XYZ file of N, CA and C in Angstrom:
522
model
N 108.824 153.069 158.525
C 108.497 152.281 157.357
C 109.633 151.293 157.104
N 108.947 149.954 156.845
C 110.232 149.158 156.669
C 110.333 148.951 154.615
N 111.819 148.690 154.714
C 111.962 148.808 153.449
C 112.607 147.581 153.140
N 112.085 146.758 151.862
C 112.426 145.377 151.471
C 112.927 145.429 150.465
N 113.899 144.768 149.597
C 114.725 144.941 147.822
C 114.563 143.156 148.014
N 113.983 143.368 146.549
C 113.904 142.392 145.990
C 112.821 141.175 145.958
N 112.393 139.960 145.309
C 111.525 138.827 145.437
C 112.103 138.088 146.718
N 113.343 138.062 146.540
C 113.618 137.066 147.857
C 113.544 137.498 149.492
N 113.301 138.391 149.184
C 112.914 138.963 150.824
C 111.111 139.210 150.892
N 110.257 138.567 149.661
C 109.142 138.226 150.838
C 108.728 136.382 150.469
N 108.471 136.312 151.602
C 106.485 137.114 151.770
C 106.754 138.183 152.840
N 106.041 138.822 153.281
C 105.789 139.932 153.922
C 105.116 139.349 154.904
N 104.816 139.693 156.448
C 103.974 138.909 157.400
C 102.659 140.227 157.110
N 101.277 139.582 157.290
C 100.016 140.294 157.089
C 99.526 140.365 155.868
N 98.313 140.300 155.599
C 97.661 141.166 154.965
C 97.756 142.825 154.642
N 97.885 142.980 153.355
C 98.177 144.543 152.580
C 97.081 144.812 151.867
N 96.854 146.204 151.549
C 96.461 146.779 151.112
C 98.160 147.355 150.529
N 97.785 147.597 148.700
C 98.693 146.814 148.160
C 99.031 148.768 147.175
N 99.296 149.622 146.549
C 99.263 150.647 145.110
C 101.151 149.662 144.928
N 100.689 150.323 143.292
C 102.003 149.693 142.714
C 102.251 150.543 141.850
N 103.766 151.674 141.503
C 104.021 152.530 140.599
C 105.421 152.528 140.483
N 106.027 153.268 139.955
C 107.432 153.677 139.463
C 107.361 155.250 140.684
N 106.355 155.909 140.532
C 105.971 157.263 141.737
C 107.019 157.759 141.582
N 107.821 157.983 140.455
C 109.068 159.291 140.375
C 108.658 160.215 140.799
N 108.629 161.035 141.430
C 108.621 162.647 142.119
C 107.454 162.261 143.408
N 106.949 161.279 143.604
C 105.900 161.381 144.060
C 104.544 162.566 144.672
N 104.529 162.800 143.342
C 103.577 164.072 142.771
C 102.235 163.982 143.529
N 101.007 164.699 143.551
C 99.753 164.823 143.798
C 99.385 163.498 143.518
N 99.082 162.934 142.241
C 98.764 162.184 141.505
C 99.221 160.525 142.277
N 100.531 160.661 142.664
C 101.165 159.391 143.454
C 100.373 159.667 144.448
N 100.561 160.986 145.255
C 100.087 161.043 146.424
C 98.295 160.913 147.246
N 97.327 160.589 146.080
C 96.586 160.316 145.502
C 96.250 158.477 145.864
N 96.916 158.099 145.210
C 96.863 156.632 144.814
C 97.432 156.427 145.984
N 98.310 156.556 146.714
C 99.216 155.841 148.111
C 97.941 156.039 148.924
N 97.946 157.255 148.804
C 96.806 157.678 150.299
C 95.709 156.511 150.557
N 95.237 156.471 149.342
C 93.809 155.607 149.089
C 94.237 154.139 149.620
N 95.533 153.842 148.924
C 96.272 152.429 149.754
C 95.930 152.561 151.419
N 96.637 153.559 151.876
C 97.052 154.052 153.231
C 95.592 153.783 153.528
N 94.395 154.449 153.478
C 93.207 154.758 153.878
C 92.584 153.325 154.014
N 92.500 152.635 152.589
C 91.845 151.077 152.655
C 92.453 150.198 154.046
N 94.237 150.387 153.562
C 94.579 149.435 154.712
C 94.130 149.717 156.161
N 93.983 150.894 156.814
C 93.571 151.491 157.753
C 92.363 151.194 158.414
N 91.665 150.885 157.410
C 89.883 151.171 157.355
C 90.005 149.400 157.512
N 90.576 148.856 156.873
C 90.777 146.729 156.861
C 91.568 146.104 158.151
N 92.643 146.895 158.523
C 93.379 146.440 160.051
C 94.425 145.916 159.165
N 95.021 146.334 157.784
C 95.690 145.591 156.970
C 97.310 146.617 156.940
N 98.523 146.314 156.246
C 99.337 146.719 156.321
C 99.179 147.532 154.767
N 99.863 148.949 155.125
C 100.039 149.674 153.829
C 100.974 149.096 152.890
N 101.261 149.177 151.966
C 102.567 148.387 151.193
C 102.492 149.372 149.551
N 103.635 149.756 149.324
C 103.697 150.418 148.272
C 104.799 149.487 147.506
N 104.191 149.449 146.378
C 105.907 148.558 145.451
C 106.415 149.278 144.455
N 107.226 149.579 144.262
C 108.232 150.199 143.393
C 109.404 149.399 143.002
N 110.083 150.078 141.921
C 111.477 149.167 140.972
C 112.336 150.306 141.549
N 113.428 149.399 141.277
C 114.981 149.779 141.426
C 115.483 150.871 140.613
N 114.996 151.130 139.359
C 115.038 151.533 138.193
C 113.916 151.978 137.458
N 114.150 152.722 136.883
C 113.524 153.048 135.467
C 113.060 151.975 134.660
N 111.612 151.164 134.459
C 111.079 150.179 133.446
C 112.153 150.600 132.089
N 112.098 151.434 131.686
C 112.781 151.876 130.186
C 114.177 151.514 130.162
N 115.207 151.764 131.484
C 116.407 151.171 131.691
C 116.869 149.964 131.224
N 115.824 149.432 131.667
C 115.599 147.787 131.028
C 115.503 147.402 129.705
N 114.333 148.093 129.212
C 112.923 147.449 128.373
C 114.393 148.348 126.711
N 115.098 149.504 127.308
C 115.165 150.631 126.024
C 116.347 151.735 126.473
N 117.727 150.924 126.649
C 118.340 151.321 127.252
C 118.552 152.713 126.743
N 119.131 154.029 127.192
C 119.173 155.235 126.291
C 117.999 156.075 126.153
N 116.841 155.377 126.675
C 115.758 156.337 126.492
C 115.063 156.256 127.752
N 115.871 156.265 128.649
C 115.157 156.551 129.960
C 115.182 158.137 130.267
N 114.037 158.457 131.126
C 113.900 160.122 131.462
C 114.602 160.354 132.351
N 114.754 161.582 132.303
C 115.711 162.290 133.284
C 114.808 161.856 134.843
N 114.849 161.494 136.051
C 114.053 160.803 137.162
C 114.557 162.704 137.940
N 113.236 162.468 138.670
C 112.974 163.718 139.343
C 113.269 163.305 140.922
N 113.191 162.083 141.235
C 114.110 161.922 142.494
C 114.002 160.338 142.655
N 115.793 159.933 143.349
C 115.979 159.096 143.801
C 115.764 158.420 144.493
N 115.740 157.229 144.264
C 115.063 155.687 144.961
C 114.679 156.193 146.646
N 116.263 156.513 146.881
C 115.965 157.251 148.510
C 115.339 158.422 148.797
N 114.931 159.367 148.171
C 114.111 160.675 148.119
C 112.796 160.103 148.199
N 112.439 158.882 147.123
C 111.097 158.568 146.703
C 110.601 157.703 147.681
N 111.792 156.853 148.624
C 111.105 156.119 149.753
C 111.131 157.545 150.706
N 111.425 158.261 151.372
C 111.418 159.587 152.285
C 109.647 159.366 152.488
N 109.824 160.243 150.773
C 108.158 160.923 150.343
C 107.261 159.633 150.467
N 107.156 158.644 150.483
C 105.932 157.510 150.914
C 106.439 157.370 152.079
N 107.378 157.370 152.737
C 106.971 156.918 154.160
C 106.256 158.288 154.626
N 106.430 159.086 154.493
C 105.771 160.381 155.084
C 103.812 160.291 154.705
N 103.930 159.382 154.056
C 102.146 159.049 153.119
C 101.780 158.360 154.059
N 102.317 157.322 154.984
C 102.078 156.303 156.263
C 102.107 154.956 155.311
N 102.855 154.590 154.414
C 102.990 153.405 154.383
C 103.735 152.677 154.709
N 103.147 151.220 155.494
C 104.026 150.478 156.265
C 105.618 149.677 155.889
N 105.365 149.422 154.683
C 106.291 148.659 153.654
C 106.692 149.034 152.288
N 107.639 149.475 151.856
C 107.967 149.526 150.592
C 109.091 148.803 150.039
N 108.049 148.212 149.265
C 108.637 146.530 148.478
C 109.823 147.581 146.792
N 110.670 147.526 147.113
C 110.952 147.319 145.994
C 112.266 146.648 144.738
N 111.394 146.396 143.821
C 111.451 145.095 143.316
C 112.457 145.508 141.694
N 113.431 144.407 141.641
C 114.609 145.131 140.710
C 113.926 144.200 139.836
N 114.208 145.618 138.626
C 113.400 145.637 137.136
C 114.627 144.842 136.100
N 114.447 143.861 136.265
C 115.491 142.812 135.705
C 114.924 142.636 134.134
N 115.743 142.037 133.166
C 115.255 141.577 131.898
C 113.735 140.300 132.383
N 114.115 139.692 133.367
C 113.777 138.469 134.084
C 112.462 139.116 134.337
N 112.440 139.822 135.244
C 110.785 140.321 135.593
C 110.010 140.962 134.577
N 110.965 141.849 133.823
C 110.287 142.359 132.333
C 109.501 141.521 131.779
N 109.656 140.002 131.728
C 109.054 138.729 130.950
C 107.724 138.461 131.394
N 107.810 138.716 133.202
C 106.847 138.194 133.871
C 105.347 138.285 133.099
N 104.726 137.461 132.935
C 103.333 137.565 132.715
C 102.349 138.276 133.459
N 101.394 138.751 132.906
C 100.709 139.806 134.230
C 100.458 138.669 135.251
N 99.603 137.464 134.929
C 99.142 136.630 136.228
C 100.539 136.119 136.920
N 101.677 136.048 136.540
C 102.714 135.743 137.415
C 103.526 137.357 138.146
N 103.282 137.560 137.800
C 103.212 139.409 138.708
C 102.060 139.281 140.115
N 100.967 139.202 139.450
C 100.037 138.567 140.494
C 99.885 137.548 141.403
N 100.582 136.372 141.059
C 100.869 135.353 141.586
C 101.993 135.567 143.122
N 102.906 135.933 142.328
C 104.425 135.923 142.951
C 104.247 136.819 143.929
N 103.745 138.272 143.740
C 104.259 139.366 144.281
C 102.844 139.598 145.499
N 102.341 140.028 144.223
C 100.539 140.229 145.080
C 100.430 139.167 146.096
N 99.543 137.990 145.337
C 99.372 137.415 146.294
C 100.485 136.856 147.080
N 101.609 135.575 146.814
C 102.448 134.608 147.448
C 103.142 136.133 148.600
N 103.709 136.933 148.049
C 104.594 137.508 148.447
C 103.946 138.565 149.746
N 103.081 139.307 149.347
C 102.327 140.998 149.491
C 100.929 140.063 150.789
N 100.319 139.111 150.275
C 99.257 138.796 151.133
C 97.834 140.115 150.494
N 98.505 140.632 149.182
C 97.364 141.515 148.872
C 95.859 141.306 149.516
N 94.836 142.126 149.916
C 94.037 141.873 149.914
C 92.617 143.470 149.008
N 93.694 144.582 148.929
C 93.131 144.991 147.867
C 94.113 145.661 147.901
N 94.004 146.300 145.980
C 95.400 146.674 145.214
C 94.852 148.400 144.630
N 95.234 149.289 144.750
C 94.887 150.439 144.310
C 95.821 151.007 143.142
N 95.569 151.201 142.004
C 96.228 151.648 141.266
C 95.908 152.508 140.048
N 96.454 153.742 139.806
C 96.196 155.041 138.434
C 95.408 154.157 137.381
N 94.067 154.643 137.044
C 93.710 154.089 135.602
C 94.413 153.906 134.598
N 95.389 154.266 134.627
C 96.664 153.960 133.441
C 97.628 153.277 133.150
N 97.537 152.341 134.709
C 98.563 151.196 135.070
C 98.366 150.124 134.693
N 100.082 149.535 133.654
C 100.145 148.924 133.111
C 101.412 148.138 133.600
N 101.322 146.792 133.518
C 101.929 145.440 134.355
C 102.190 144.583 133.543
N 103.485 143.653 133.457
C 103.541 142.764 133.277
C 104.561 142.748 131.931
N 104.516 140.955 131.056
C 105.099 141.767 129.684
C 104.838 142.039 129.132
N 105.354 143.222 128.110
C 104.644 143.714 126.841
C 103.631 145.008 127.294
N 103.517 145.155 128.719
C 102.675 146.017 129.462
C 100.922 144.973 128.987
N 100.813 144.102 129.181
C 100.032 143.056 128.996
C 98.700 142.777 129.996
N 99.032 143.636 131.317
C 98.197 143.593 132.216
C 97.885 145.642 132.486
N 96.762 145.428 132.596
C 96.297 146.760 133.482
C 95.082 146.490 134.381
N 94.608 147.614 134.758
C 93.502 147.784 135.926
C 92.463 146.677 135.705
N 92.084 146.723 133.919
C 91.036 145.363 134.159
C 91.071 144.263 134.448
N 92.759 143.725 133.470
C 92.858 142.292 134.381
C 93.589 142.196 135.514
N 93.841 143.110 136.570
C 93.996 142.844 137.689
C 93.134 142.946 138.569
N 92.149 143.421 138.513
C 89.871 143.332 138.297
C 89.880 141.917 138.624
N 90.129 141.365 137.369
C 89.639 139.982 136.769
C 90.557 138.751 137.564
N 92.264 138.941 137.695
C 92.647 138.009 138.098
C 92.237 138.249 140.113
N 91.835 139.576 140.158
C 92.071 139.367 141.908
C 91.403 138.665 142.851
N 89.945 138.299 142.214
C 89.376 137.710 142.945
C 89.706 136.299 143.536
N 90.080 135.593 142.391
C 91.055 134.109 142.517
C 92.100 134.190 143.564
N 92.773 135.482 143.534
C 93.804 135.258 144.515
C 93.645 136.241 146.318
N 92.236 136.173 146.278
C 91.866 136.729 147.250
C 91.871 138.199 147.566
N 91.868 139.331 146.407
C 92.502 141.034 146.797
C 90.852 141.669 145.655
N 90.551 142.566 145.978
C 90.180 143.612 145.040
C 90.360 144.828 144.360
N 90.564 145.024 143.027
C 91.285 145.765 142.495
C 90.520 147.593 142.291
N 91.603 148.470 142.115
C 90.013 149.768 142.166
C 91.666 150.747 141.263
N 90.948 151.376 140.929
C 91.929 152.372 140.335
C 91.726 154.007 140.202
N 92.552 154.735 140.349
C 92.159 156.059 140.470
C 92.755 156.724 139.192
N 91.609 158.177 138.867
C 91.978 158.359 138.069
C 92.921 159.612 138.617
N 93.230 160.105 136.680
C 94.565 160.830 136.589
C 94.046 162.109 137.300
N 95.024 163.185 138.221
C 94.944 164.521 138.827
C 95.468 165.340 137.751
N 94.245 166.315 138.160
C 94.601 167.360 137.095
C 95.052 168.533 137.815
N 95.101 169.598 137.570
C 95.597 170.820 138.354
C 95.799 171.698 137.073
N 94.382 172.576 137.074
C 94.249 173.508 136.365
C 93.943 173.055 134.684
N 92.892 171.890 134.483
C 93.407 171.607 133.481
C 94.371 170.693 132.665
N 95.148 170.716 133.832
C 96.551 169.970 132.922
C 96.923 168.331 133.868
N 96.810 167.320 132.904
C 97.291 165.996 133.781
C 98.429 166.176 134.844
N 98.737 165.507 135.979
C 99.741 165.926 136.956
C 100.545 164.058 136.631
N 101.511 164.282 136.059
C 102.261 162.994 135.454
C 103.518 163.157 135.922
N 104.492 162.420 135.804
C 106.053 162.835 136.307
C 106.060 163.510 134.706
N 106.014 162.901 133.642
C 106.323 163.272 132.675
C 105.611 164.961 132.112
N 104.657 165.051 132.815
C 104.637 166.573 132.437
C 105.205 167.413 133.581
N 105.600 166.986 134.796
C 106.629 167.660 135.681
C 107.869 168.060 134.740
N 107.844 166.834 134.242
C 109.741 166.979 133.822
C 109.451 167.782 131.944
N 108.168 167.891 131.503
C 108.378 169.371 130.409
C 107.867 170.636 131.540
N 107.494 170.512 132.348
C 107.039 171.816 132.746
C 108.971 172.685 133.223
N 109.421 171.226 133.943
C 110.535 171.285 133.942
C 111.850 171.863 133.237
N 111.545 171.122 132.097
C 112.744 171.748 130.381
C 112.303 173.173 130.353
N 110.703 173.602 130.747
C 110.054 174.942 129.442
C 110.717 175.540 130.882
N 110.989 175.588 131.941
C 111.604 176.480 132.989
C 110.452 176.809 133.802
């Protein structure tokens, strides 16, 4: 798996099949959403591509109230390359990108950068500033920029959502 930091190291050569998360622990739930990446690109002749931040969104957005992270940048690329994805983009969570508008998220990354041609991502994913974009308008903007958008929902296990954030209370309660 090749691994890219930052906007200025793409475009990427190919067409992707595109998931986009933070994937702290990369849980069921990540593992879930990559696969489906992995599977589309597979099934298209397209490149897998997972994107992730440098950081914690909250690092940024709320300094002091970031969560305790269940594994590091390098743990969390390990666990997706082991998923078969070809590329993992990831992209430092600057005050600067915080601003980005959802369609310039889309613009820059997806399409100019990624060559998206479809984007898989948790029904709960939220993009851009203000968290301003989710699953519908990346629905709505993908067609314009050539990708189709699909989203999976949340894994449960026994009942209970499978989130980093209920890892990390299942975590505290021991």
């Amino acid at each position: 798996m090749e691994v890219v930091h930052g906007i200025g190291s793409l475009p990427v050569e190919g067409e992707s099949a595109v998931t986009i998360g933070f994937f702290d622990g990369v849980h069921r739930g990540h593992q879930a959403v990559i696969g489906r990446a992995v599977e589309m690109a597979t099934s298209r002749g397209h490149g897998a591509v997972a994107v992730t931040f440098d950081r914690h969104p909250l690092e940024t957005l709320s300094p002091g109230k970031t969560p305790k992270l269940l594994t590091t940048l390098r743990r969390k690329a390990a666990l997706i390359e082991e998923l078969g994805v070809d590329v993992l983009f990831v992209l430092e969570f600057t005050e600067e990108v915080s601003r980005w508008s959802p369609q310039e998220f889309v613009a820059r990354v997806l399409a100019d950068g990624l060559h998206a041609r479809h984007v898989v991502v948790g029904t709960n994913f939220t993009f851009g500033h203000k968290a301003a974009g989710n699953l519908g308008v990346l629905a709505e903007l993908g067609p314009a920029h050539g990708f189709g958008a699909e989203g999976m929902s949340v894994v449960k296990v026994d009942g209970r959502p499978v989130s980093s954030t209920s890892i990390r209370e299942a975590l505290s309660e021991g």
